CSV table of C-alpha atoms in Angstrom, one decimal:
chain,number,residue,atom,x,y,z
A,1,MET,CA,139.2,135.0,167.2
A,2,ALA,CA,138.6,133.7,163.6
A,3,GLN,CA,136.0,131.2,163.4
A,4,LEU,CA,137.2,127.5,163.6
A,5,VAL,CA,135.5,124.0,163.0
A,6,VAL,CA,137.0,121.1,164.9
A,7,ILE,CA,136.3,117.6,163.7
A,8,VAL,CA,136.5,115.1,166.4
A,9,ASN,CA,136.8,111.8,164.7
A,10,GLY,CA,137.4,108.2,165.7
A,11,PRO,CA,136.0,104.8,165.9
A,12,ALA,CA,132.9,104.0,167.7
A,13,GLY,CA,133.6,103.8,171.5
A,14,VAL,CA,136.8,105.9,171.4
A,15,GLY,CA,135.4,108.7,173.3
A,16,LYS,CA,134.3,111.3,170.9
A,17,SER,CA,131.0,112.2,172.5
A,18,SER,CA,132.8,112.7,176.0
A,19,VAL,CA,135.5,114.8,174.7
A,20,ALA,CA,133.8,116.9,172.2
A,21,PRO,CA,131.6,119.0,174.6
A,22,HIS,CA,134.8,119.7,176.7
A,23,ILE,CA,136.6,120.9,173.5
A,24,ALA,CA,133.6,123.2,172.8
A,25,ALA,CA,133.6,124.5,176.3
A,26,ARG,CA,137.2,126.0,175.7
A,27,ALA,CA,135.7,128.8,173.6
A,28,PRO,CA,133.3,131.5,175.0
A,29,ASN,CA,131.0,131.1,172.0
A,30,ALA,CA,130.9,127.5,170.7
A,31,ALA,CA,128.5,124.8,169.5
A,32,CYS,CA,128.9,121.0,169.6
A,33,ILE,CA,127.2,118.9,166.9
A,34,ALA,CA,126.9,115.1,168.1
A,35,GLY,CA,127.1,112.6,165.6
A,36,ASP,CA,124.8,110.3,167.8
A,37,ASP,CA,122.1,112.9,167.2
A,38,LEU,CA,122.7,113.2,163.5
A,39,LYS,CA,122.2,109.4,163.3
A,40,ARG,CA,118.9,109.7,164.8
A,41,PHE,CA,117.6,111.9,162.0
A,42,VAL,CA,116.9,108.9,160.0
A,43,VAL,CA,113.9,106.8,161.2
A,44,SER,CA,113.7,104.1,158.6
A,45,ARG,CA,115.7,103.3,155.4
A,46,ALA,CA,114.9,100.9,152.5
A,47,GLU,CA,117.1,98.0,151.8
A,48,PRO,CA,119.0,98.5,149.6
A,49,PRO,CA,119.2,102.3,150.4
A,50,THR,CA,117.4,104.4,147.8
A,51,VAL,CA,119.0,107.6,149.1
A,52,HIS,CA,122.4,109.0,148.4
A,53,LEU,CA,125.0,107.9,151.0
A,54,GLY,CA,127.0,110.5,152.9
A,55,LEU,CA,123.9,112.7,153.7
A,56,ALA,CA,125.0,112.8,157.4
A,57,TYR,CA,128.3,114.6,156.3
A,58,VAL,CA,126.1,117.2,154.3
A,59,GLY,CA,123.7,117.5,157.2
A,60,ALA,CA,126.6,118.2,159.6
A,61,ALA,CA,128.0,120.7,157.2
A,62,ALA,CA,124.5,122.6,156.9
A,63,LEU,CA,124.1,122.6,160.6
A,64,THR,CA,127.8,123.9,161.1
A,65,ASP,CA,127.0,126.8,158.5
A,66,VAL,CA,123.9,127.7,160.7
A,67,PHE,CA,126.1,128.0,163.8
A,68,LEU,CA,128.8,129.9,161.9
A,69,ALA,CA,126.4,132.3,160.4
A,70,ALA,CA,124.9,132.9,163.9
A,71,GLY,CA,128.4,134.2,165.0
A,72,TYR,CA,129.7,131.1,166.8
A,73,ASP,CA,133.5,131.2,167.1
A,74,LEU,CA,134.0,127.3,167.3
A,75,VAL,CA,132.0,124.6,166.1
A,76,VAL,CA,133.1,121.0,167.1
A,77,VAL,CA,131.7,118.1,165.1
A,78,ASP,CA,131.8,114.6,166.8
A,79,PHE,CA,131.4,112.1,164.1
A,80,ILE,CA,132.9,109.1,162.5
A,81,PHE,CA,134.8,109.9,159.2
A,82,GLU,CA,136.2,106.6,158.2
A,83,ARG,CA,138.0,108.0,155.0
A,84,PRO,CA,139.6,111.2,154.0
A,85,ARG,CA,136.7,111.5,151.2
A,86,HIS,CA,134.3,111.7,154.1
A,87,ILE,CA,136.2,114.8,155.6
A,88,GLN,CA,136.3,116.1,152.0
A,89,ARG,CA,132.4,115.7,151.5
A,90,TYR,CA,131.8,117.5,154.7
A,91,ALA,CA,134.3,120.2,153.9
A,92,GLU,CA,133.0,120.8,150.4
A,93,SER,CA,129.6,121.0,151.7
A,94,LEU,CA,130.3,123.9,153.9
A,95,ARG,CA,129.2,127.3,152.6
A,96,ALA,CA,131.3,129.3,155.0
A,97,PRO,CA,135.0,129.9,154.4
A,98,VAL,CA,136.3,128.6,157.6
A,99,GLN,CA,139.4,126.8,159.0
A,100,ILE,CA,138.8,123.1,159.7
A,101,LEU,CA,141.0,121.2,162.2
A,102,SER,CA,140.7,117.5,162.1
A,103,LEU,CA,141.5,115.4,165.0
A,104,THR,CA,141.3,111.6,165.2
A,105,LEU,CA,141.0,110.2,168.5
A,106,TRP,CA,142.7,106.8,168.6
A,107,ALA,CA,143.1,103.8,171.0
A,108,PRO,CA,143.8,100.1,170.6
A,109,LEU,CA,140.9,97.9,169.7
A,110,ASP,CA,140.6,96.3,173.0
A,111,VAL,CA,140.1,99.7,174.6
A,112,VAL,CA,137.6,100.8,172.0
A,113,ARG,CA,135.7,97.5,172.5
A,114,ARG,CA,135.6,97.7,176.2
A,115,ARG,CA,134.3,101.5,176.3
A,116,HIS,CA,131.9,100.6,173.5
A,117,GLU,CA,130.4,97.8,175.6
A,118,GLN,CA,130.2,100.1,178.7
A,119,ARG,CA,128.3,102.7,176.7
A,120,ALA,CA,126.0,100.3,174.7
A,121,GLY,CA,125.2,97.9,177.6
A,122,ALA,CA,126.8,94.6,178.5
A,123,GLY,CA,126.6,91.9,175.9
A,124,ARG,CA,126.2,94.3,173.1
A,125,GLU,CA,128.0,93.3,169.9
A,126,HIS,CA,131.3,95.0,169.0
A,127,ASP,CA,130.4,95.1,165.3
A,128,GLY,CA,130.1,98.9,165.1
A,129,ALA,CA,133.4,99.5,167.0
A,130,ASP,CA,135.2,96.8,165.2
A,131,ARG,CA,134.0,97.9,161.9
A,132,SER,CA,134.9,101.6,162.3
A,133,TRP,CA,138.2,100.9,164.1
A,134,HIS,CA,139.3,98.8,161.1
A,135,ALA,CA,138.1,101.2,158.5
A,136,ILE,CA,139.7,104.2,160.2
A,137,ALA,CA,143.0,102.1,160.7
A,138,GLU,CA,143.4,101.8,157.0
A,139,HIS,CA,143.4,105.6,156.6
A,140,LEU,CA,144.5,106.9,159.9
A,141,ASP,CA,147.7,108.8,158.4
A,142,ASP,CA,145.2,110.7,156.1
A,143,LEU,CA,142.5,111.7,158.6
A,144,GLY,CA,144.1,114.7,160.4
A,145,THR,CA,146.1,114.8,163.6
A,146,VAL,CA,145.9,111.5,165.5
A,147,ILE,CA,145.4,112.0,169.3
A,148,ASP,CA,146.1,109.2,171.8
A,149,ALA,CA,142.8,108.4,173.6
A,150,ARG,CA,143.8,105.4,175.7
A,151,GLY,CA,143.8,107.4,178.8
A,152,THR,CA,141.2,109.3,180.8
A,153,ILE,CA,139.0,112.1,179.3
A,154,GLU,CA,141.2,114.5,181.1
A,155,GLN,CA,144.5,113.1,179.5
A,156,THR,CA,143.0,113.1,176.1
A,157,LEU,CA,141.7,116.7,176.5
A,158,THR,CA,145.3,117.8,177.5
A,159,ALA,CA,146.7,116.2,174.4
A,160,VAL,CA,143.9,118.0,172.4
A,161,ALA,CA,144.7,121.4,173.9
A,162,VAL,CA,148.1,121.4,172.4
A,163,TYR,CA,146.4,121.5,168.8
A,164,ILE,CA,143.4,123.4,169.7
A,165,ASP,CA,144.5,126.3,172.0
A,166,PRO,CA,146.8,128.0,169.5
A,167,HIS,CA,143.9,128.3,167.1
A,168,LEU,CA,141.5,129.7,169.9
A,169,ALA,CA,144.1,132.2,170.9
A,170,ARG,CA,144.0,134.0,167.4
């Protein structure tokens, strides 16, 4: 099997963190890079920010390269890529020549809000979910294959398998 990177994109609350490990489990030798963990790397940040933005994409690429160099066949990256340039920033930061498959999980805003609230805790503001949903909606057609994520995790994984499995069989 040739090495493959799968980007699991989508707004906050759509189900990326739930789906990504299951995608990784489809290959015998896979790693999953969780966007929530990447965000925790930054402990504090000056206002206005004094560091270059987009470092999370570069960091995700560097970590991807570590797994690819170690011989992993599949690396799944669960993160929010709001614009095509974010995916491009990630891809250009990779050192390893590898095929990248970009999947954007998508659901109506009310579904995303409900899931975000369940995950974050009752009463939590929807700002992150709303902002990322609207930003991705503007560029949805340019962010790879769109996967309907309105249903259960199992239904979403069935839809994902249509795109992933042919690549894993190589």
